[in-house]
Short mmCIF file of C-alpha atoms in Angstrom, two decimals:
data_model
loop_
_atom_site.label_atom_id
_atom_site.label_comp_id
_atom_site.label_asym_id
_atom_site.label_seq_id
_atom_site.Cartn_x
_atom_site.Cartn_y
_atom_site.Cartn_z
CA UNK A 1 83.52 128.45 121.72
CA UNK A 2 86.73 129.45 122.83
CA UNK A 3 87.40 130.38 126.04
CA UNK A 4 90.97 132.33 125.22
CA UNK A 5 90.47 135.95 126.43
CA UNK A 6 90.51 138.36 122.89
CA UNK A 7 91.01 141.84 122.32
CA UNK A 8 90.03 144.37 119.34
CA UNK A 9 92.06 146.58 117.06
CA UNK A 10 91.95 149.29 119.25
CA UNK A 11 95.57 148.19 121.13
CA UNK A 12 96.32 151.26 122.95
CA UNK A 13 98.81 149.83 125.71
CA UNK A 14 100.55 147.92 122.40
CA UNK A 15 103.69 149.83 120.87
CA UNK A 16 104.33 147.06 118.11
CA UNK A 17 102.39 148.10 115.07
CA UNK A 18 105.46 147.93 112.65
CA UNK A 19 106.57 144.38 111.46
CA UNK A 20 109.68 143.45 109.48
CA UNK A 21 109.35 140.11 107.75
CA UNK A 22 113.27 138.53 107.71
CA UNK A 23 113.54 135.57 105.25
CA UNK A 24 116.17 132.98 104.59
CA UNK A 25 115.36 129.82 106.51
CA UNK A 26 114.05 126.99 105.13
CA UNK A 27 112.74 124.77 107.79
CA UNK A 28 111.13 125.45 111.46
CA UNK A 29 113.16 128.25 113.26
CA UNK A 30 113.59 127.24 116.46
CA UNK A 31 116.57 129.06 118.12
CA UNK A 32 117.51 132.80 118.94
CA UNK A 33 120.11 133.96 120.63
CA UNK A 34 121.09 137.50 121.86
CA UNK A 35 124.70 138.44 120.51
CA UNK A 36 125.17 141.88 121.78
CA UNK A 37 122.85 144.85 122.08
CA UNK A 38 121.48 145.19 118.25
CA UNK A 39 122.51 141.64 116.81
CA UNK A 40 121.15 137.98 117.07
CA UNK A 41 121.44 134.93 115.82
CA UNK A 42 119.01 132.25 114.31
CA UNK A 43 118.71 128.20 114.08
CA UNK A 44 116.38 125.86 113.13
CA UNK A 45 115.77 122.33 111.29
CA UNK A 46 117.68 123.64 108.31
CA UNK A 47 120.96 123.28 109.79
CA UNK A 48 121.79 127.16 108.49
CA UNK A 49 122.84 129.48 111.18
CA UNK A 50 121.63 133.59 110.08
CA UNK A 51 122.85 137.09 111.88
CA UNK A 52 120.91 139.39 111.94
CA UNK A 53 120.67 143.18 112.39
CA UNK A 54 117.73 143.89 114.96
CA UNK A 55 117.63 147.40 113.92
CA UNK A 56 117.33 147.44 110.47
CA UNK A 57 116.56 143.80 110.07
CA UNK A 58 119.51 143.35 107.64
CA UNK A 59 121.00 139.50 107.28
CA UNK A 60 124.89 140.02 108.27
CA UNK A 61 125.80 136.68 107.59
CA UNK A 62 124.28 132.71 106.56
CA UNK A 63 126.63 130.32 108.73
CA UNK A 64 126.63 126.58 106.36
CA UNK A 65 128.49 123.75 108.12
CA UNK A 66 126.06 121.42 109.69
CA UNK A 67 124.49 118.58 107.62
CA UNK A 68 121.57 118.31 109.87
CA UNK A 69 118.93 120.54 112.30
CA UNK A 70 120.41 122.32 114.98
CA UNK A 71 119.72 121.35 118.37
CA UNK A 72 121.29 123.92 120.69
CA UNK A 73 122.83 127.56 120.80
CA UNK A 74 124.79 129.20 123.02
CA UNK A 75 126.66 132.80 123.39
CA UNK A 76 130.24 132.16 124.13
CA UNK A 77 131.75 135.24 124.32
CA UNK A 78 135.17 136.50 125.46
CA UNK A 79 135.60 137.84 129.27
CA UNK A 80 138.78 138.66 128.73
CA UNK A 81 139.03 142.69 129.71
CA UNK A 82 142.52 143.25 128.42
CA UNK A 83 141.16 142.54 124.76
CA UNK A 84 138.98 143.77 122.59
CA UNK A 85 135.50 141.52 122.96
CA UNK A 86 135.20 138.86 120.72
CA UNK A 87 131.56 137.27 120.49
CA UNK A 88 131.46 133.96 119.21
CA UNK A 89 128.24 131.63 119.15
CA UNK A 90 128.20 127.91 120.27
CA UNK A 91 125.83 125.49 117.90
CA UNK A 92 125.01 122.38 118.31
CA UNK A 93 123.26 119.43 115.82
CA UNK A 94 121.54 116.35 115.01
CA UNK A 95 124.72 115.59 113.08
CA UNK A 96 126.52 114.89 116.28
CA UNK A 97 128.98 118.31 115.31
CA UNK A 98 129.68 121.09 118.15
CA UNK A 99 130.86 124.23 115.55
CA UNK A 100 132.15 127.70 117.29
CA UNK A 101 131.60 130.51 115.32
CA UNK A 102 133.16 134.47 115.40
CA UNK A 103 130.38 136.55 114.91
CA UNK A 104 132.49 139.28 113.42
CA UNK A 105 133.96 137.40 110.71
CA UNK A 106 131.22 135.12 110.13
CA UNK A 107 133.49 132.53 109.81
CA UNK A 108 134.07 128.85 111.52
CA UNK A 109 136.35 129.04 114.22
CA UNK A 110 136.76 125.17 114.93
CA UNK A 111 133.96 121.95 114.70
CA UNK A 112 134.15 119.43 117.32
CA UNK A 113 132.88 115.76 115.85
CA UNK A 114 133.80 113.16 118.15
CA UNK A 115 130.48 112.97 119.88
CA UNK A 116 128.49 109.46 120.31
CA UNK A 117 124.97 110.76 120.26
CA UNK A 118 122.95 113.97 119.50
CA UNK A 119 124.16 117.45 121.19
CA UNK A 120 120.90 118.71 123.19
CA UNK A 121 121.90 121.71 125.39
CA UNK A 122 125.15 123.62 125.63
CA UNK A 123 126.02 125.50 128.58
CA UNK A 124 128.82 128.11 129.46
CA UNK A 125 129.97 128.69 132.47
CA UNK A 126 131.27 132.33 132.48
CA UNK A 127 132.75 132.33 135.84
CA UNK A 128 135.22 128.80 134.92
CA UNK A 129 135.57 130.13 131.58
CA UNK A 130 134.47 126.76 130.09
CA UNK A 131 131.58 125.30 128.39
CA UNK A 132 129.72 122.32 128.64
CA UNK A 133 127.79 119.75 126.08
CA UNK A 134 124.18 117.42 127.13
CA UNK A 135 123.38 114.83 125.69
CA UNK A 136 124.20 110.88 126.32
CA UNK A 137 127.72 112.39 128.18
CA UNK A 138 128.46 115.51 130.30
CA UNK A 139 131.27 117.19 128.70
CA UNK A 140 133.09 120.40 129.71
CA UNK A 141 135.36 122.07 127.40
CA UNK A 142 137.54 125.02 127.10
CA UNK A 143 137.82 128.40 125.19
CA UNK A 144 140.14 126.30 122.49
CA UNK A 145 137.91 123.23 122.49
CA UNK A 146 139.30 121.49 124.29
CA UNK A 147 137.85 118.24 126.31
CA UNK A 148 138.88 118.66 129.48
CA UNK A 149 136.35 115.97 130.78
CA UNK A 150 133.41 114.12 130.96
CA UNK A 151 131.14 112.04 132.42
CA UNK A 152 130.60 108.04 132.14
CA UNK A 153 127.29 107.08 129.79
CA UNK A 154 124.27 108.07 131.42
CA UNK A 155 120.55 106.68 130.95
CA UNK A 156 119.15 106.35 127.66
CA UNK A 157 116.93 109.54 128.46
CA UNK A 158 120.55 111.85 128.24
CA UNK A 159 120.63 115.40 129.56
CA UNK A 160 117.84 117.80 128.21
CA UNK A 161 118.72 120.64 129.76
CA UNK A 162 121.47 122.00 132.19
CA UNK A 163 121.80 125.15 135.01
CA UNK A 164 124.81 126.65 136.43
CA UNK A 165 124.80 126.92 140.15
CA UNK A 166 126.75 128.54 142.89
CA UNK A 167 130.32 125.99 144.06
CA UNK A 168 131.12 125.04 140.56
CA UNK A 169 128.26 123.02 140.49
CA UNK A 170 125.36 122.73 137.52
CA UNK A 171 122.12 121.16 137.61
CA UNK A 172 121.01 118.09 134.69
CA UNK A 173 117.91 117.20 133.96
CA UNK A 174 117.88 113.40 132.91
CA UNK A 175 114.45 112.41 132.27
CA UNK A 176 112.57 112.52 135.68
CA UNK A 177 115.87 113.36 137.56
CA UNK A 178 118.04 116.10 138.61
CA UNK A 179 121.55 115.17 138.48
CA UNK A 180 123.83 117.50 140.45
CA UNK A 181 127.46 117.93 139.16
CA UNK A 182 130.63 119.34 140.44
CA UNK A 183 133.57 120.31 138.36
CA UNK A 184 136.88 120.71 140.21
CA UNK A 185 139.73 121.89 138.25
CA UNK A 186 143.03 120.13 139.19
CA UNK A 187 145.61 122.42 141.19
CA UNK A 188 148.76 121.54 139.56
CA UNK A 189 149.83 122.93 136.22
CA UNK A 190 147.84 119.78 134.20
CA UNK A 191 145.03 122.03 133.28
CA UNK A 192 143.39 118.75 134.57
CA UNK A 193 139.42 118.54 135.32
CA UNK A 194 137.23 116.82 137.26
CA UNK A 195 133.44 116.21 136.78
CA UNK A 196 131.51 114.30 140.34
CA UNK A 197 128.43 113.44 140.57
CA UNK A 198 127.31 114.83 143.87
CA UNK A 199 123.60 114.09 143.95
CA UNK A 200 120.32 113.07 142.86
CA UNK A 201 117.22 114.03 143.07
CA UNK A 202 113.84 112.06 142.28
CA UNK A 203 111.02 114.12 143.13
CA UNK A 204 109.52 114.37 139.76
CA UNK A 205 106.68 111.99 139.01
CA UNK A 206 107.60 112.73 135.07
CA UNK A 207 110.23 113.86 132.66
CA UNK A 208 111.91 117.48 133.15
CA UNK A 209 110.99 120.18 130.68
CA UNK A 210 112.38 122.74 132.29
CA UNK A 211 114.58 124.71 134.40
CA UNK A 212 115.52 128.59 135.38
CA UNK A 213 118.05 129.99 137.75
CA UNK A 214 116.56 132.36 139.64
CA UNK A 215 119.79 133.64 141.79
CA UNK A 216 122.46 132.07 143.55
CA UNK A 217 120.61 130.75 146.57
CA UNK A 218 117.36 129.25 144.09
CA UNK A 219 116.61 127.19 141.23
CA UNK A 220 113.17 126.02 139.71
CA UNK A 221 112.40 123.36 137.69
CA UNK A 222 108.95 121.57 135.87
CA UNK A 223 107.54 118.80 134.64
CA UNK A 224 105.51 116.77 131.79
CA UNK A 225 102.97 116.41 133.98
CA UNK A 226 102.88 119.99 135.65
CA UNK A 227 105.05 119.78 139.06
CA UNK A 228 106.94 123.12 139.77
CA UNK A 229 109.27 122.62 142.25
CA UNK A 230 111.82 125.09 144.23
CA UNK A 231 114.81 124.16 144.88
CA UNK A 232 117.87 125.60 147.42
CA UNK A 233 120.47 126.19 145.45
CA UNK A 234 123.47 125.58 147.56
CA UNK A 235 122.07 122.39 149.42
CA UNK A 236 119.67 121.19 146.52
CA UNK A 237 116.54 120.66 149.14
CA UNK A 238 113.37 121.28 148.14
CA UNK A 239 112.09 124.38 149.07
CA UNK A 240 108.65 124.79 148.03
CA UNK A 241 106.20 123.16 145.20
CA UNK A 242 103.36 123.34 142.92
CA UNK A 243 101.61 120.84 141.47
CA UNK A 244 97.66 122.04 141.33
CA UNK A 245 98.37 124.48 138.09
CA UNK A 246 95.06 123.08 136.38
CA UNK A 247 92.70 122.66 139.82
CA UNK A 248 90.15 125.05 139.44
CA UNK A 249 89.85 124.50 143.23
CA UNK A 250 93.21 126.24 144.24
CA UNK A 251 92.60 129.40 142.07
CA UNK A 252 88.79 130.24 143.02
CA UNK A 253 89.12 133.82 140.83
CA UNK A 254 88.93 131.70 137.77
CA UNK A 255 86.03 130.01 136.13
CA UNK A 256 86.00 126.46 136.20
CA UNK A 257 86.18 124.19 133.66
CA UNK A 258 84.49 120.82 133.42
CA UNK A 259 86.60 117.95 131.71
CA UNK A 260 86.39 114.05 131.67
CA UNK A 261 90.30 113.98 131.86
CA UNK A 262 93.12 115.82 131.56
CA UNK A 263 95.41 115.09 128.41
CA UNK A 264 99.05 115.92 129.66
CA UNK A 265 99.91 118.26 127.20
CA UNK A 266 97.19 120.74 129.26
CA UNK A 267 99.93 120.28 132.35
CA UNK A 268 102.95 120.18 130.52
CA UNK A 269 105.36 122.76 131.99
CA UNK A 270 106.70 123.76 128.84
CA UNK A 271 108.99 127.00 129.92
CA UNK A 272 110.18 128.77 133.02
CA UNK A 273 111.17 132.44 133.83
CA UNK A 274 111.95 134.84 136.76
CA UNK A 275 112.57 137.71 138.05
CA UNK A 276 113.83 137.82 141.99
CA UNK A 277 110.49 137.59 143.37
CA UNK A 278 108.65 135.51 141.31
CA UNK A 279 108.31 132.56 138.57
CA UNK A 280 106.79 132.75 135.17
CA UNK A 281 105.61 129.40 134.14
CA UNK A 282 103.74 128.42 130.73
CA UNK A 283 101.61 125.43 131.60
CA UNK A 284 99.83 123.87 128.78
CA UNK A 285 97.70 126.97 126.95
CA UNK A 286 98.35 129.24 130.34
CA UNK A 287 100.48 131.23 132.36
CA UNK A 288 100.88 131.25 135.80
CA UNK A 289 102.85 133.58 138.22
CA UNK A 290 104.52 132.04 141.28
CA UNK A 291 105.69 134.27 143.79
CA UNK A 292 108.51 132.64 145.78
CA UNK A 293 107.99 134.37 149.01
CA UNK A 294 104.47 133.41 149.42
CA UNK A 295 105.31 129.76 147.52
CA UNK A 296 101.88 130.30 146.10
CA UNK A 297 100.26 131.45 142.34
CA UNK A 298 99.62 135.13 142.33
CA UNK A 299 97.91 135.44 139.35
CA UNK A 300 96.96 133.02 136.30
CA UNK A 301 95.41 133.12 133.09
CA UNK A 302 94.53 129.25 132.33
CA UNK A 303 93.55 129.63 128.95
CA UNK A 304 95.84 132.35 127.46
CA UNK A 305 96.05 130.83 124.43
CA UNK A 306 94.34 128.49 122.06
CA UNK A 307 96.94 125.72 122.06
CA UNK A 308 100.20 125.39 124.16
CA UNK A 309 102.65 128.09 125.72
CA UNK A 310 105.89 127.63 124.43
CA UNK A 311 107.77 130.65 125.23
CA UNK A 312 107.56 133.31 128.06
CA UNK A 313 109.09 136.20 129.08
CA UNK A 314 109.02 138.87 131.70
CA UNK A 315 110.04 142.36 130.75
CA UNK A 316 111.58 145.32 132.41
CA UNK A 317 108.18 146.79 133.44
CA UNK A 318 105.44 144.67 134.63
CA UNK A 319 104.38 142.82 131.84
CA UNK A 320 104.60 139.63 130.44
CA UNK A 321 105.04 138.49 126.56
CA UNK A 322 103.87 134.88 125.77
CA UNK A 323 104.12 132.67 122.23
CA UNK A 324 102.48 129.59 121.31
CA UNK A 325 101.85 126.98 119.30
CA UNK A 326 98.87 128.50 117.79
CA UNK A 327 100.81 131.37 115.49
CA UNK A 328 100.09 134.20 118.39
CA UNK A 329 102.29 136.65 120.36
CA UNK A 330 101.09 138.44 123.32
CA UNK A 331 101.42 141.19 125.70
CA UNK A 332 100.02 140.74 129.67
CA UNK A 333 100.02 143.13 132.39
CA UNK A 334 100.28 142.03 136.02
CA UNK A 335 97.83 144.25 137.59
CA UNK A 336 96.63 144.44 141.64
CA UNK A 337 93.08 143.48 141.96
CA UNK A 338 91.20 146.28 143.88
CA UNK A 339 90.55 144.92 147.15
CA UNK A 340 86.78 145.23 148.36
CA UNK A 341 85.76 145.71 152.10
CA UNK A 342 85.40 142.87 154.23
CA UNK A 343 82.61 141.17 155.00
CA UNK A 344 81.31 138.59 157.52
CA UNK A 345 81.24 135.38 155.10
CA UNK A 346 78.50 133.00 156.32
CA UNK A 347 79.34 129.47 157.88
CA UNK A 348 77.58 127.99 155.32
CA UNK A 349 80.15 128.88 152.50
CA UNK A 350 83.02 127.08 155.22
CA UNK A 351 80.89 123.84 155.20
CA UNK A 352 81.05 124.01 151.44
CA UNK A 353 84.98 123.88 151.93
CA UNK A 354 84.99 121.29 154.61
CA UNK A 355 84.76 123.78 157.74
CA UNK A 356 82.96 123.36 160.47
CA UNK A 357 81.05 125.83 162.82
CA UNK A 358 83.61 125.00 166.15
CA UNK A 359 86.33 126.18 164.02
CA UNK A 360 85.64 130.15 164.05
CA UNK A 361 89.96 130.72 164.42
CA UNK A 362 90.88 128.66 161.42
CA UNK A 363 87.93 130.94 159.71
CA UNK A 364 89.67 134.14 161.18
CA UNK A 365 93.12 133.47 160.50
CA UNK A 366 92.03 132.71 156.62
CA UNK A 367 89.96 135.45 156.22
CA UNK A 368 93.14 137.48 157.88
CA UNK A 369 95.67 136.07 155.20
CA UNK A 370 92.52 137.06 152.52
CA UNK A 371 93.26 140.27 153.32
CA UNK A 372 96.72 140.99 153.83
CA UNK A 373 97.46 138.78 150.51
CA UNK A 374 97.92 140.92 147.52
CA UNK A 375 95.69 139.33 144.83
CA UNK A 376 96.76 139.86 140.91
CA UNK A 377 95.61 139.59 137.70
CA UNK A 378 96.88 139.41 134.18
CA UNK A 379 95.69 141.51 131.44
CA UNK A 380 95.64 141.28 127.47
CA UNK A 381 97.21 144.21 126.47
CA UNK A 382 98.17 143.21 123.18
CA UNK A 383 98.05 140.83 120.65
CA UNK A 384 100.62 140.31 117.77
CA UNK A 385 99.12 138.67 114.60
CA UNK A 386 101.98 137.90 112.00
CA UNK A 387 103.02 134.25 111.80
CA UNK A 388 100.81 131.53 110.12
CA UNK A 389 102.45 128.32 112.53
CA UNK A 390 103.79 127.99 115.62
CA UNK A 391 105.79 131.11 117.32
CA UNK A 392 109.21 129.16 118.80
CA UNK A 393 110.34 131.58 120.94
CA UNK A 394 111.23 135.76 120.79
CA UNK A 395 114.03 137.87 122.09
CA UNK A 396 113.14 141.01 123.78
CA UNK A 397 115.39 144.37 122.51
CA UNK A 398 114.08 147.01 124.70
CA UNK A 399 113.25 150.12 122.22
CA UNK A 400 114.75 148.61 119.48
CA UNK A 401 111.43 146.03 119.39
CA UNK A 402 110.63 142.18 119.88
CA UNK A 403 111.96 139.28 117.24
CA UNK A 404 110.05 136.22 117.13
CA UNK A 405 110.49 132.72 115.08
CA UNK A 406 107.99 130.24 113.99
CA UNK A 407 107.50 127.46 112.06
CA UNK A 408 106.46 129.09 109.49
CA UNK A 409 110.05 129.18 108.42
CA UNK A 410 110.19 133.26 109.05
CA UNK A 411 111.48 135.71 111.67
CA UNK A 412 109.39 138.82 112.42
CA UNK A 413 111.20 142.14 114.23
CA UNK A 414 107.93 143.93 116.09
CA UNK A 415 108.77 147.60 116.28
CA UNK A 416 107.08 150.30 118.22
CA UNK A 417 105.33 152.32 114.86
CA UNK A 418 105.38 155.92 116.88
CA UNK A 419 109.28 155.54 117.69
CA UNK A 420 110.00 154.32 113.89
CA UNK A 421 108.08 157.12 112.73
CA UNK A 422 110.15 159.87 114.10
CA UNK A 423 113.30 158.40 113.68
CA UNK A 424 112.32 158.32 109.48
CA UNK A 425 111.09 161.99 110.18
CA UNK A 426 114.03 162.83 111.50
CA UNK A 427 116.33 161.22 108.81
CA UNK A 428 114.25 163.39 106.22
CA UNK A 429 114.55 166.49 108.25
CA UNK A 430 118.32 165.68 108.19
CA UNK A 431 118.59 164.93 104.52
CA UNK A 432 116.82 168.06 103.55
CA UNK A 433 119.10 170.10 105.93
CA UNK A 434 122.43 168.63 104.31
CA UNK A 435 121.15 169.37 100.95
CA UNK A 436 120.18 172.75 101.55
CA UNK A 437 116.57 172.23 100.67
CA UNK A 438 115.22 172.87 103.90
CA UNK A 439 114.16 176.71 103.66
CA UNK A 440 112.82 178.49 106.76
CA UNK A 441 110.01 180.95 105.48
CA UNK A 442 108.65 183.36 107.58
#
């Protein structure tokens, strides 16, 4: 039986019980990417880049140009404040192609090909008004594409994934290590560019799955084989780390589970999220919340799903979406446990835990810390049934609703039924005022 945490039809807390199906893929979608406040963009294994309308759901525009699935996307758009704003979209493919696109126009702006290997993150860098390319070289490119540098070969493993940090510097994730970069523009007139590497760092026992900025002063990144590890951002120390996600030992509130071995997939930190005070992680089929003050797990749900976490995000309030592998979308609520009163906790329960009778402070000052520690929990508040494969990833539009991709070749827009319901109430009411068929009787 599963052990996955389920909730009914009755969904009070859940506001999404209108779906728009969007069509037009052909392949896994993989990629979305926020354009502005009611537009996004999708990519996936078809190679076919869609806009899309996230209030009505209306396709604006099918982007053809790459021969092959896309493998990154990235917003790139103007910060020039004299002119009017001009979004454009980076993508990136197995075809070895970088292609710019205006997202006005619809149309291709320019296609970089002179790449030796596979494209697998793209990066801009608002603040140097420049962009930069992963994969077997570190390149960094302006506004008019052009290369202003790059790196010498690096290991067969290439960049996966890339962070900006503060002092022109951005962090790489090669494999098991973190590669820091700095990029020093040249102070004559050249428009020349520099890229150093500053410094490595080999802490991970596996490869690098992920990594999040959480503000100037912190990163965080994880592992294949479940390390979390905090980082100073400005000196690239380690600050804090976890590494105990799936010990039943170090989170006591949840049941334990008995298992021969663990298969790494169960560990696998397969996406990272913040907010300033804490760290969203999905590890395996759970989620775990890391505060960074504490450098400890707040809350956890180790089974929140029946098969991995892919995607996670936190929202304005205090709850948490999650998508996985298994086809499901859901809501959680970080909720304060109600704390009970004290009381005296018998030696013997110490001597279970390694503590002996002589050492009554160490007993103190933990049961001290029990009490002054703020414990959390996360509840299912909703559940969103709609895709038959694996959900890829969502983007989060406030009132205007949640869009998701999956596998299933599809994009779903979740909208909040009540809100959706008065606005078409309202466009009635309208109609029938304009055409003079609305008659007051009294």
């Amino acid at each position: 039986k599963s052990s996955v945490q389920t909730i009914g039809e009755e969904q009070i807390q859940n506001p999404y019980t209108e779906l728009l199906v969007l069509r037009g893929h052909q392949d896994i979608v993989r990629f979305l990417v926020q354009i502005d406040d009611y537009r996004f963009a999708s990519a996936g294994d078809d190679g076919i880049v869609f806009l899309w309308n996230a209030q009505t759901g209306e396709k604006l525009f099918e982007l053809h140009g790459h021969t092959h699935k896309i493998t990154a996307i990235a917003p790139f758009s103007s910060s020039d404040a004299s002119e009017e704003k001009n979004y454009l979209i980076l993508t990136a493919s197995a075809d070895r192609t970088v292609i710019v696109w205006d997202c006005t126009s619809g149309r291709q702006v320019e296609k970089v090909s002179c790449f030796h290997s596979t494209v697998k993150c793209l990066t801009v860098l608002q603040r140097l008004d420049v962009w930069l390319s992963g994969g077997s070289d570190l390149c960094v490119w302006n506004r008019k594409l052009d290369l202003l540098c790059k790196t010498s070969h690096l290991p067969d493993a290439g960049i996966s994934a890339l962070v900006e940090l503060p002092k022109s510097c951005v962090a790489a994730a090669v494999g098991k290590e973190l590669i820091i970069f700095r990029l020093i523009a040249s102070n004559d007139e050249s428009e020349g560019w520099n890229v150093l590497e500053v410094k490595r760092l080999v802490d991970h026992r596996d490869n690098i799955l992920s990594l999040v900025s959480v503000n100037d002063f912190t990163f965080v990144t994880g592992s294949h084989v479940g390390e979390l590890i905090v980082w100073d951002a400005l000196d690239w120390t380690k600050q804090a780390s976890e590494c105990n996600f799936w010990d039943s030992s170090v989170h006591p509130d949840v049941q334990p589970e008995i298992k021969l071995s663990q298969s790494p997939n169960e560990t696998s930190v397969q996406h990272l999220t913040s907010d300033e005070e804490c760290v969203f992680a999905a590890v395996g089929k759970g989620i775990y919340v890391y505060n960074l003050q504490m450098k400890r797990v707040i809350a956890c749900q180790r089974t929140a799903h029946d098969s991995s976490v892919l995607h996670i995000e936190k929202l304005p309030n205090r709850q948490l979406i999650s998508c996985s592998e298994d086809g499901s979308v859901r809501i959680w609520e970080l909720r304060e446990k109600q704390q009970l009163p004290a009381e005296p906790v018998p030696t013997g329960f110490f001597n279970m835990w390694g503590f002996g009778r002589a050492n009554k402070q160490a007993n103190q000052a933990a049961k001290k810390m029990q009490e002054n520690t703020p414990m959390f929990f996360l509840e299912l508040v909703g559940d969103l049934i709609g895709h038959s494969s694996a959900v890829q990833m969502f983007l989060y539009f406030g009132e205007l609703g949640l869009a998701t991709c999956s596998a299933d070749h599809l994009i779903i827009l979740w909208k909040d039924g009540e809100r959706e319901s008065r606005l078409r109430s309202l466009t009635l009411f309208q109609k029938l005022a304009q055409n003079g068929d609305l008659q007051l009787k009294f």
